[in-house]
PDB file of C-alpha atoms in Angstrom:
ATOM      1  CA  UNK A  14     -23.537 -11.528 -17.382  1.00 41.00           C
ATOM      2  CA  UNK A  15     -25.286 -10.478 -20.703  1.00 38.00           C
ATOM      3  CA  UNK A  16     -29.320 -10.966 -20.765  1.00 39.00           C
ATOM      4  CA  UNK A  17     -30.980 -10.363 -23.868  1.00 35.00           C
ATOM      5  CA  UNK A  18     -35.060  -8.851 -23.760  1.00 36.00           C
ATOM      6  CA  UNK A  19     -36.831  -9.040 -26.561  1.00 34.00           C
ATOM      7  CA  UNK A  20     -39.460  -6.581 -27.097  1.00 35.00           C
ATOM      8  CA  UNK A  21     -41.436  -4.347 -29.003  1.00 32.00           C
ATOM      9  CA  UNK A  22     -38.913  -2.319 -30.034  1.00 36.00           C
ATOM     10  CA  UNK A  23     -36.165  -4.335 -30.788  1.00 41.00           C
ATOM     11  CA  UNK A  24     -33.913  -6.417 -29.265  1.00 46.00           C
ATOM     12  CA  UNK A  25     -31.539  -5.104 -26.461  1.00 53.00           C
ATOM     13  CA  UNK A  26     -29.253  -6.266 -24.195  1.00 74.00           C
ATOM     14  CA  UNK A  27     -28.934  -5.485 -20.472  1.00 80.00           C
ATOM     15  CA  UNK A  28     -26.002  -6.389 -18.686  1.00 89.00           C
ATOM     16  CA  UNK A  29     -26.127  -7.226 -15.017  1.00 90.00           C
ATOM     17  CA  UNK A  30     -23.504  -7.394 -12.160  1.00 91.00           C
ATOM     18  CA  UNK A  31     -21.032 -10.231 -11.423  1.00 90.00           C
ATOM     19  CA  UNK A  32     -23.812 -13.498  -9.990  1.00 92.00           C
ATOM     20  CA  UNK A  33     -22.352 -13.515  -7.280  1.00 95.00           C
ATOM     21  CA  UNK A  34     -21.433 -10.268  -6.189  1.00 96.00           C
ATOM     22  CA  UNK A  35     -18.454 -11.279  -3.632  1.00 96.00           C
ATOM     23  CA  UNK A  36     -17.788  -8.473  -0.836  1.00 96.00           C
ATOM     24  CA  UNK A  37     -16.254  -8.760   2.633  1.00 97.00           C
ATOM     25  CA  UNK A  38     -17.622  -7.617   5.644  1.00 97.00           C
ATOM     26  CA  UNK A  39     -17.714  -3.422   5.857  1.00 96.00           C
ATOM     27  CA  UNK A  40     -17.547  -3.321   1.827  1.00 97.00           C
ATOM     28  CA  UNK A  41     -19.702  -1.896  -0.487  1.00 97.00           C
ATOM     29  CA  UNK A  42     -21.756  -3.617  -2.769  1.00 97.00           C
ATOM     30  CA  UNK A  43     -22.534  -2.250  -6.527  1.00 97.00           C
ATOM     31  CA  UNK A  44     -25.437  -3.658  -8.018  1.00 97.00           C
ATOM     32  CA  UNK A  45     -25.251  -2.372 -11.560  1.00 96.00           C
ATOM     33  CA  UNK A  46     -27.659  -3.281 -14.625  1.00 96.00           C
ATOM     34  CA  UNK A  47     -26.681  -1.313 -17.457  1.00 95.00           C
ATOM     35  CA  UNK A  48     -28.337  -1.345 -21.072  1.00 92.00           C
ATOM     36  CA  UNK A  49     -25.085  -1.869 -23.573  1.00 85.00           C
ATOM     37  CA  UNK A  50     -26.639   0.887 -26.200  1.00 87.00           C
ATOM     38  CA  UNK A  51     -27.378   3.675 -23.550  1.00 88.00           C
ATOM     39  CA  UNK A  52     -30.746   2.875 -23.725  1.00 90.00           C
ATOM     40  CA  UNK A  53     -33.382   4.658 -21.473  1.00 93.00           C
ATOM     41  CA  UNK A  54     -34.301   2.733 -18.620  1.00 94.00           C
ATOM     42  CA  UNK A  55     -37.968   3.758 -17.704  1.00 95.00           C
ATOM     43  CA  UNK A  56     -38.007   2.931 -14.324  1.00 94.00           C
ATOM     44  CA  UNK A  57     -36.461   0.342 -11.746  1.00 95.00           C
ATOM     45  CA  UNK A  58     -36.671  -0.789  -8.085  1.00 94.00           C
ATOM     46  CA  UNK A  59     -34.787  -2.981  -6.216  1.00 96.00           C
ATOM     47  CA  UNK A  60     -34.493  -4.922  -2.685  1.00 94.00           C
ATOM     48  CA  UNK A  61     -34.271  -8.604  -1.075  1.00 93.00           C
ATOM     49  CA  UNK A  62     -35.586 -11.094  -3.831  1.00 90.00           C
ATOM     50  CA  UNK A  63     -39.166 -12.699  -2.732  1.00 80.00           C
ATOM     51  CA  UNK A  64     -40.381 -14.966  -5.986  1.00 71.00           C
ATOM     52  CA  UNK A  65     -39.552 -12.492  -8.631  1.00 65.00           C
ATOM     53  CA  UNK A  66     -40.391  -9.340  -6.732  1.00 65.00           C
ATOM     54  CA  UNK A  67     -38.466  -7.433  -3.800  1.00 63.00           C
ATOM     55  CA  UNK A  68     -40.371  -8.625  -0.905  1.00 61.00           C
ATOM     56  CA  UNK A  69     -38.469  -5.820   1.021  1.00 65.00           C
ATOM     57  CA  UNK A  70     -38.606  -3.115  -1.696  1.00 85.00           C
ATOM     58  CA  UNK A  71     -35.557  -0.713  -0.576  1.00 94.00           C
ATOM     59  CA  UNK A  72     -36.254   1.917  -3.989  1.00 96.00           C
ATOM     60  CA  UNK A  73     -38.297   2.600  -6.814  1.00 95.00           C
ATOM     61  CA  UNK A  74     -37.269   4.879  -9.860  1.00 95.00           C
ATOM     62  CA  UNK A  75     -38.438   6.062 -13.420  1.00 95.00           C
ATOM     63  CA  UNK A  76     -37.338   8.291 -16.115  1.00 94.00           C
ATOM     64  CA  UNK A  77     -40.213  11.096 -15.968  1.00 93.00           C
ATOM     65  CA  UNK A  78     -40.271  12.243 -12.538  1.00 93.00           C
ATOM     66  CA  UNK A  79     -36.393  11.353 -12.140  1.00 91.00           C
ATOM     67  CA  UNK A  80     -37.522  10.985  -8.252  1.00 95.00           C
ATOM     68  CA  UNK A  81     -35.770   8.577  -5.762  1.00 96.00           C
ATOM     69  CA  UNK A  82     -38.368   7.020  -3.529  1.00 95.00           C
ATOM     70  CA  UNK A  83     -37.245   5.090  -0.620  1.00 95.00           C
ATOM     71  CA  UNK A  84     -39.890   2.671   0.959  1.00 93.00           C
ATOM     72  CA  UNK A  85     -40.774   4.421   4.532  1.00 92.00           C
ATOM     73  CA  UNK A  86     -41.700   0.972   5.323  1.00 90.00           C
ATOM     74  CA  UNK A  87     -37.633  -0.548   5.422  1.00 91.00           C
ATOM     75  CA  UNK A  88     -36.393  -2.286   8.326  1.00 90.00           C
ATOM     76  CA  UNK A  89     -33.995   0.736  10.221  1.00 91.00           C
ATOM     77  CA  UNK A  90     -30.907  -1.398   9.374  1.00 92.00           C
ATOM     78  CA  UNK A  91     -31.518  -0.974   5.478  1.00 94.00           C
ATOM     79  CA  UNK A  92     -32.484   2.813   5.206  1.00 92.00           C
ATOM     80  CA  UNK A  93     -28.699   4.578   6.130  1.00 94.00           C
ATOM     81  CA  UNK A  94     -27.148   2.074   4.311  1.00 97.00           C
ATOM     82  CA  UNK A  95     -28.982   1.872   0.784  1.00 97.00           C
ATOM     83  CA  UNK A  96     -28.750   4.835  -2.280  1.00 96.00           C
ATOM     84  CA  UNK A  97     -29.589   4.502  -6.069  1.00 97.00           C
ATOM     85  CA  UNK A  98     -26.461   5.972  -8.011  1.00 97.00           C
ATOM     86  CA  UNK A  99     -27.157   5.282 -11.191  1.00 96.00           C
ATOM     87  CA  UNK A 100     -28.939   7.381 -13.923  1.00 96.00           C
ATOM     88  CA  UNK A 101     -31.869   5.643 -15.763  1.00 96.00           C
ATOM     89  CA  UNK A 102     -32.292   8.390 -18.848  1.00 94.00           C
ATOM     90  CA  UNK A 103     -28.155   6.628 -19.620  1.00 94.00           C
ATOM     91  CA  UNK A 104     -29.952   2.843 -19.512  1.00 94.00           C
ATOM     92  CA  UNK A 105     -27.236   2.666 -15.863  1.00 95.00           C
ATOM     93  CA  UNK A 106     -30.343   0.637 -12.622  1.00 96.00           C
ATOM     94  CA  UNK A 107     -27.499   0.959 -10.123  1.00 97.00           C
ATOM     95  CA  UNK A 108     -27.858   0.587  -6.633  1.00 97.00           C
ATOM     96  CA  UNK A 109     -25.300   0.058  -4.070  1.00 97.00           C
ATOM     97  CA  UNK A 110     -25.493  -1.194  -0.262  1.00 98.00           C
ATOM     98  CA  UNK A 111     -22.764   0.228   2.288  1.00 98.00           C
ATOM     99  CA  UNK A 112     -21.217  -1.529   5.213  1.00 97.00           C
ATOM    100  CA  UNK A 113     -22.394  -4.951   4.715  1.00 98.00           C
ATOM    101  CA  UNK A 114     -22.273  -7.779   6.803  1.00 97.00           C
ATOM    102  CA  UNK A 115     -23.154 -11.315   7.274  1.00 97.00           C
ATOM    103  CA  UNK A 116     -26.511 -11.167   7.568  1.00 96.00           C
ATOM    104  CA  UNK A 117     -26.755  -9.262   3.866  1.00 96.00           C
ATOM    105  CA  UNK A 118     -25.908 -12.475   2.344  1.00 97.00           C
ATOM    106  CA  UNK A 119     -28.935 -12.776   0.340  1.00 95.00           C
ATOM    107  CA  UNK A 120     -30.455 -12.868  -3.266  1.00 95.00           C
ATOM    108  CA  UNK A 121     -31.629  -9.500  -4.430  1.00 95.00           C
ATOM    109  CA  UNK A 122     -33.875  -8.760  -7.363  1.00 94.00           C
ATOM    110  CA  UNK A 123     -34.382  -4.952  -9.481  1.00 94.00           C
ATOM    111  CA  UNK A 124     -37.247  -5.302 -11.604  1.00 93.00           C
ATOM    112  CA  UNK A 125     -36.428  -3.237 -15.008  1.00 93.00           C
ATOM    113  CA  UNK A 126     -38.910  -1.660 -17.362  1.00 92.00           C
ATOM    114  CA  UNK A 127     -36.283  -1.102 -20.358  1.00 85.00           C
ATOM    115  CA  UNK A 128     -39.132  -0.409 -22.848  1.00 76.00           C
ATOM    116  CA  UNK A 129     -42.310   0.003 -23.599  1.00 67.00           C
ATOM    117  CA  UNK A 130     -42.455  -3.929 -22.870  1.00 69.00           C
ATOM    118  CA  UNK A 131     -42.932  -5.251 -19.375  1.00 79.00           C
ATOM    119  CA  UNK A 132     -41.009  -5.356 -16.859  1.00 87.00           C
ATOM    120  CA  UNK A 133     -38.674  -8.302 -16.324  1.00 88.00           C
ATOM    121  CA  UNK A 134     -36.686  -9.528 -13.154  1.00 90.00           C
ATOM    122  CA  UNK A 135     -33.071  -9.975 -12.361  1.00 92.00           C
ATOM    123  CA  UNK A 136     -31.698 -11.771  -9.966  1.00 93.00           C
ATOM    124  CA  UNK A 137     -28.460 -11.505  -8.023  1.00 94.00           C
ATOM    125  CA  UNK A 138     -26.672 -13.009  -4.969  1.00 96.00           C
ATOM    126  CA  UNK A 139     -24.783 -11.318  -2.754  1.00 97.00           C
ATOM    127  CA  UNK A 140     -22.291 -13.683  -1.053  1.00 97.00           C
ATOM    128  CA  UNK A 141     -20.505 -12.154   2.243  1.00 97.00           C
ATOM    129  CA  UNK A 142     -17.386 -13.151   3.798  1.00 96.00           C
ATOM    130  CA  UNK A 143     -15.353 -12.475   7.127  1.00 94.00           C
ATOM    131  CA  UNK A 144     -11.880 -10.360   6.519  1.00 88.00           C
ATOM    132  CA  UNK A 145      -9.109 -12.420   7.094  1.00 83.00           C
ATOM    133  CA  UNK A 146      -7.127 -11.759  10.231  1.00 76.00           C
ATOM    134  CA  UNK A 147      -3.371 -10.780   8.716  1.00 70.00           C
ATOM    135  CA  UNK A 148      -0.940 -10.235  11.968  1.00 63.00           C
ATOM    136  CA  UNK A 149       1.866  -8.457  10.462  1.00 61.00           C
ATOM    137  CA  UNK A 150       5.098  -9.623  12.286  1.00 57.00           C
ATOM    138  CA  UNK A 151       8.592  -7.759  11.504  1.00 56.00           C
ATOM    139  CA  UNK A 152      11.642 -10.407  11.263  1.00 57.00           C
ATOM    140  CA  UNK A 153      15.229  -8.642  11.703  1.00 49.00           C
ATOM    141  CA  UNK A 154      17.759 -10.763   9.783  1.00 52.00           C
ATOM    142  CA  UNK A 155      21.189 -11.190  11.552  1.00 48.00           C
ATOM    143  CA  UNK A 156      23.957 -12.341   9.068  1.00 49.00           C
ATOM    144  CA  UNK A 157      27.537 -13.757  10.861  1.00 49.00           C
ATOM    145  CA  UNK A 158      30.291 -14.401   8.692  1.00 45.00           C
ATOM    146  CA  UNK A 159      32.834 -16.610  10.068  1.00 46.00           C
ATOM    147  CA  UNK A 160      34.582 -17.568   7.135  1.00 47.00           C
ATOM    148  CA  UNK A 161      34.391 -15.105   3.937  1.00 44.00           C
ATOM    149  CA  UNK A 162      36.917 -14.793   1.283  1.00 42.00           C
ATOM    150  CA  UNK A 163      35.498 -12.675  -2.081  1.00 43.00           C
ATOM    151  CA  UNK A 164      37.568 -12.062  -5.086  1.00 42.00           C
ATOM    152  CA  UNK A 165      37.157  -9.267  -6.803  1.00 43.00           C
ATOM    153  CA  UNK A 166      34.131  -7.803  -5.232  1.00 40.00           C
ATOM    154  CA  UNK A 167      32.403  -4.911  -7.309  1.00 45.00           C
ATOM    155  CA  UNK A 168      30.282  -1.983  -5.493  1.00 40.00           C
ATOM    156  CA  UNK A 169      28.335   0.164  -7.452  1.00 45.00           C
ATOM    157  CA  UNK A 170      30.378  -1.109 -10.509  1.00 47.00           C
ATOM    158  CA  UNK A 171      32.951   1.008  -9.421  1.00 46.00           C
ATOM    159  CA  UNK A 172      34.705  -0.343  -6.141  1.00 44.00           C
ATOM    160  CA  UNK A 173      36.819  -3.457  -6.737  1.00 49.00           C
ATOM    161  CA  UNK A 174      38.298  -4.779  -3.500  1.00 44.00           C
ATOM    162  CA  UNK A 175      40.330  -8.051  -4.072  1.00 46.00           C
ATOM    163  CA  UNK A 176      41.072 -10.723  -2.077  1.00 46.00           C
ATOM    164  CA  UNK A 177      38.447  -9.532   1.004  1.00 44.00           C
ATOM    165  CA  UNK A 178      39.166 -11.166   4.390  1.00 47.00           C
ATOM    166  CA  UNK A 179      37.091 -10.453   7.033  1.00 49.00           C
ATOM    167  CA  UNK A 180      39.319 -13.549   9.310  1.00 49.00           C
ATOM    168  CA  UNK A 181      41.595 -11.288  11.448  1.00 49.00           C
ATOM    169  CA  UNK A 182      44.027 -14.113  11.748  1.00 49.00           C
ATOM    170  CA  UNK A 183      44.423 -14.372   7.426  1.00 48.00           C
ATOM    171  CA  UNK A 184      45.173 -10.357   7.752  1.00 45.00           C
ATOM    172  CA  UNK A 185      49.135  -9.835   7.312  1.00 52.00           C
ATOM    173  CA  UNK A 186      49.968  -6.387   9.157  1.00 46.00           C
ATOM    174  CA  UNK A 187      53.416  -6.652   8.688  1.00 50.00           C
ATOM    175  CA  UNK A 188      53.555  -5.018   5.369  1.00 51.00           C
ATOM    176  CA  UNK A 189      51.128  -2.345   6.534  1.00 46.00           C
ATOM    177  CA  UNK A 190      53.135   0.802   7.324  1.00 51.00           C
ATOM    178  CA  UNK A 191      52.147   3.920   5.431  1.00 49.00           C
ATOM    179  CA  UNK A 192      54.661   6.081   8.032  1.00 52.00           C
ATOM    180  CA  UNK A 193      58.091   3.740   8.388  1.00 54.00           C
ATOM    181  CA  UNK A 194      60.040   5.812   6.457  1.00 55.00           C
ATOM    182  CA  UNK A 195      58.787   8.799   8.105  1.00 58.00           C
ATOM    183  CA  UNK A 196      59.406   7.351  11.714  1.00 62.00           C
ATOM    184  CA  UNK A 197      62.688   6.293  10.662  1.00 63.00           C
ATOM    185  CA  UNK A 198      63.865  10.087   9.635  1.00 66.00           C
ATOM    186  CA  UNK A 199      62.502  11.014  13.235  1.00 68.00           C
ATOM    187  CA  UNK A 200      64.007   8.547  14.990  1.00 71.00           C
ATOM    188  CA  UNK A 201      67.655   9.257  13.442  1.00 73.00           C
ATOM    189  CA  UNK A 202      66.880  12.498  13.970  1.00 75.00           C
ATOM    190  CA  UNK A 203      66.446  12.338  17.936  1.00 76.00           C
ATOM    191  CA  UNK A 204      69.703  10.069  18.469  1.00 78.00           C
ATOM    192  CA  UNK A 205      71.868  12.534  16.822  1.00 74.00           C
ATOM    193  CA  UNK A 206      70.259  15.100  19.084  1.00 75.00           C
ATOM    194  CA  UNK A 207      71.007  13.296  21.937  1.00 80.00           C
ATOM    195  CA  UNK A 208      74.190  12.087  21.108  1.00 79.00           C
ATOM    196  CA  UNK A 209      76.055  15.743  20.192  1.00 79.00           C
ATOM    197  CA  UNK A 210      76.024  16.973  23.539  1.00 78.00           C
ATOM    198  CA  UNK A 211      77.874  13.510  24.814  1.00 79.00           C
ATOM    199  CA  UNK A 212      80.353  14.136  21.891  1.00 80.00           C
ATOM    200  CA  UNK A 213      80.690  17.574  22.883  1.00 75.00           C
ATOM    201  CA  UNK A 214      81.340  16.986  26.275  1.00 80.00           C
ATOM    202  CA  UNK A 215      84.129  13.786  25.776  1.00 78.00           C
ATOM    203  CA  UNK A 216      85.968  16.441  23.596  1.00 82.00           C
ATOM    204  CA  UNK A 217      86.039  18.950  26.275  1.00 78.00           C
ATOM    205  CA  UNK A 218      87.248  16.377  28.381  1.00 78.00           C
ATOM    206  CA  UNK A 219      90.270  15.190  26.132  1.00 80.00           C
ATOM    207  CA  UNK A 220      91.294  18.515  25.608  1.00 77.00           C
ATOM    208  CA  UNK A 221      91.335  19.474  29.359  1.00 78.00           C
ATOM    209  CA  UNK A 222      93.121  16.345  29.852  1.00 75.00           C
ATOM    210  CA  UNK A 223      95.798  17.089  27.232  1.00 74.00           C
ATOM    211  CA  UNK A 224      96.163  20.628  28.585  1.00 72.00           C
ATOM    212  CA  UNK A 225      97.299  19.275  32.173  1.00 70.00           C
ATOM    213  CA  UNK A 226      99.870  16.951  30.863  1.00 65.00           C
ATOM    214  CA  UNK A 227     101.778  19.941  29.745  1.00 58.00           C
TER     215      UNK A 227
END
């Protein structure tokens, strides 16, 4: 929000804070007028709009004593909570109110002496809200294949595994065998064993045999 002042030195333009300034409960509030040229402010104050005037003046300002004066007469609830921040000699009226709450939803006024014209009002509103309630809720997402068939899936652009089946009854075992051959060898391997010492023996018997018929 631009507002122009004319006086005797000129035009100049002061810009005020957002109307409304929005906040949510336990937020700060920045209530910033700032002359666009860097233009000395020569002094400022600032509270709870009454007419044109803070009816509860919070603090009052100027350039020559550089002194931040806080009104001993502020309601308790104002005085922790309320600081000037701004620095008038760089045209910057700021003010800012911590931890506010609903019943800061008000109109506030700063009245600005910008040169060596009068001093004119500005007016703001300061519109509170409640925080939203957010629940966060986690959700664990259970995935059942029952009947999955993927050709030519890719993983990482590297992996390419064809014709997937997770069905156990579409999976063909019968040509699975990485050790036939191998069990094969073994098991020709363990007959002849056995067998050698039968053959051995029916010999020994034919010869005995052949020995008595003589």
């Amino acid at each position: 929000m631009r507002t122009w002042i004319e006086s005797l030195s000129g035009a100049c333009n002061v810009i005020s804070p957002e109307n409304p300034i929005i906040c949510h409960v336990g937020d700060e509030a920045l209530f910033n007028w700032t002359t666009d040229d860097g233009r000395i402010i020569y002094s400022a104050n600032w509270g709870i709009k009454n007419g044109n005037h803070p009816d509860s003046q919070f603090i009052n300002t100027n350039v020559f004593t550089t002194v931040v004066n806080y009104n001993k007469n502020m309601d308790p609830k104002y005085r922790p909570r309320v600081y000037f921040v701004g620095n008038l000699k760089m045209g910057r009226a700021w003010f800012k109110l911590k931890n506010v709450s609903l019943n800061d939803d008000l109109k506030y006024v700063a009245n600005i002496r910008e040169s060596k014209g009068g001093v004119l009002a500005y007016i703001v509103q300061l519109k509170v809200k409640k925080k939203a309630n957010i629940t966060w809720t986690t959700q664990v997402a259970s995935t059942h294949v029952t009947d999955a068939t993927a050709t030519s899936i890719k993983i990482n652009d590297s992996f390419d595994a064809t014709s997937f089946s997770p069905k156990r009854d579409s999976f063909d075992a019968t040509s699975f065998s990485p050790k036939r051959d191998h069990d094969h060898h073994y098991a020709g391997l363990l007959i002849a064993v056995l067998l050698l010492p039968l053959m051995w023996s029916f010999l020994v018997l034919i010869s005995l045999k052949k020995n008595q018929k003589r």
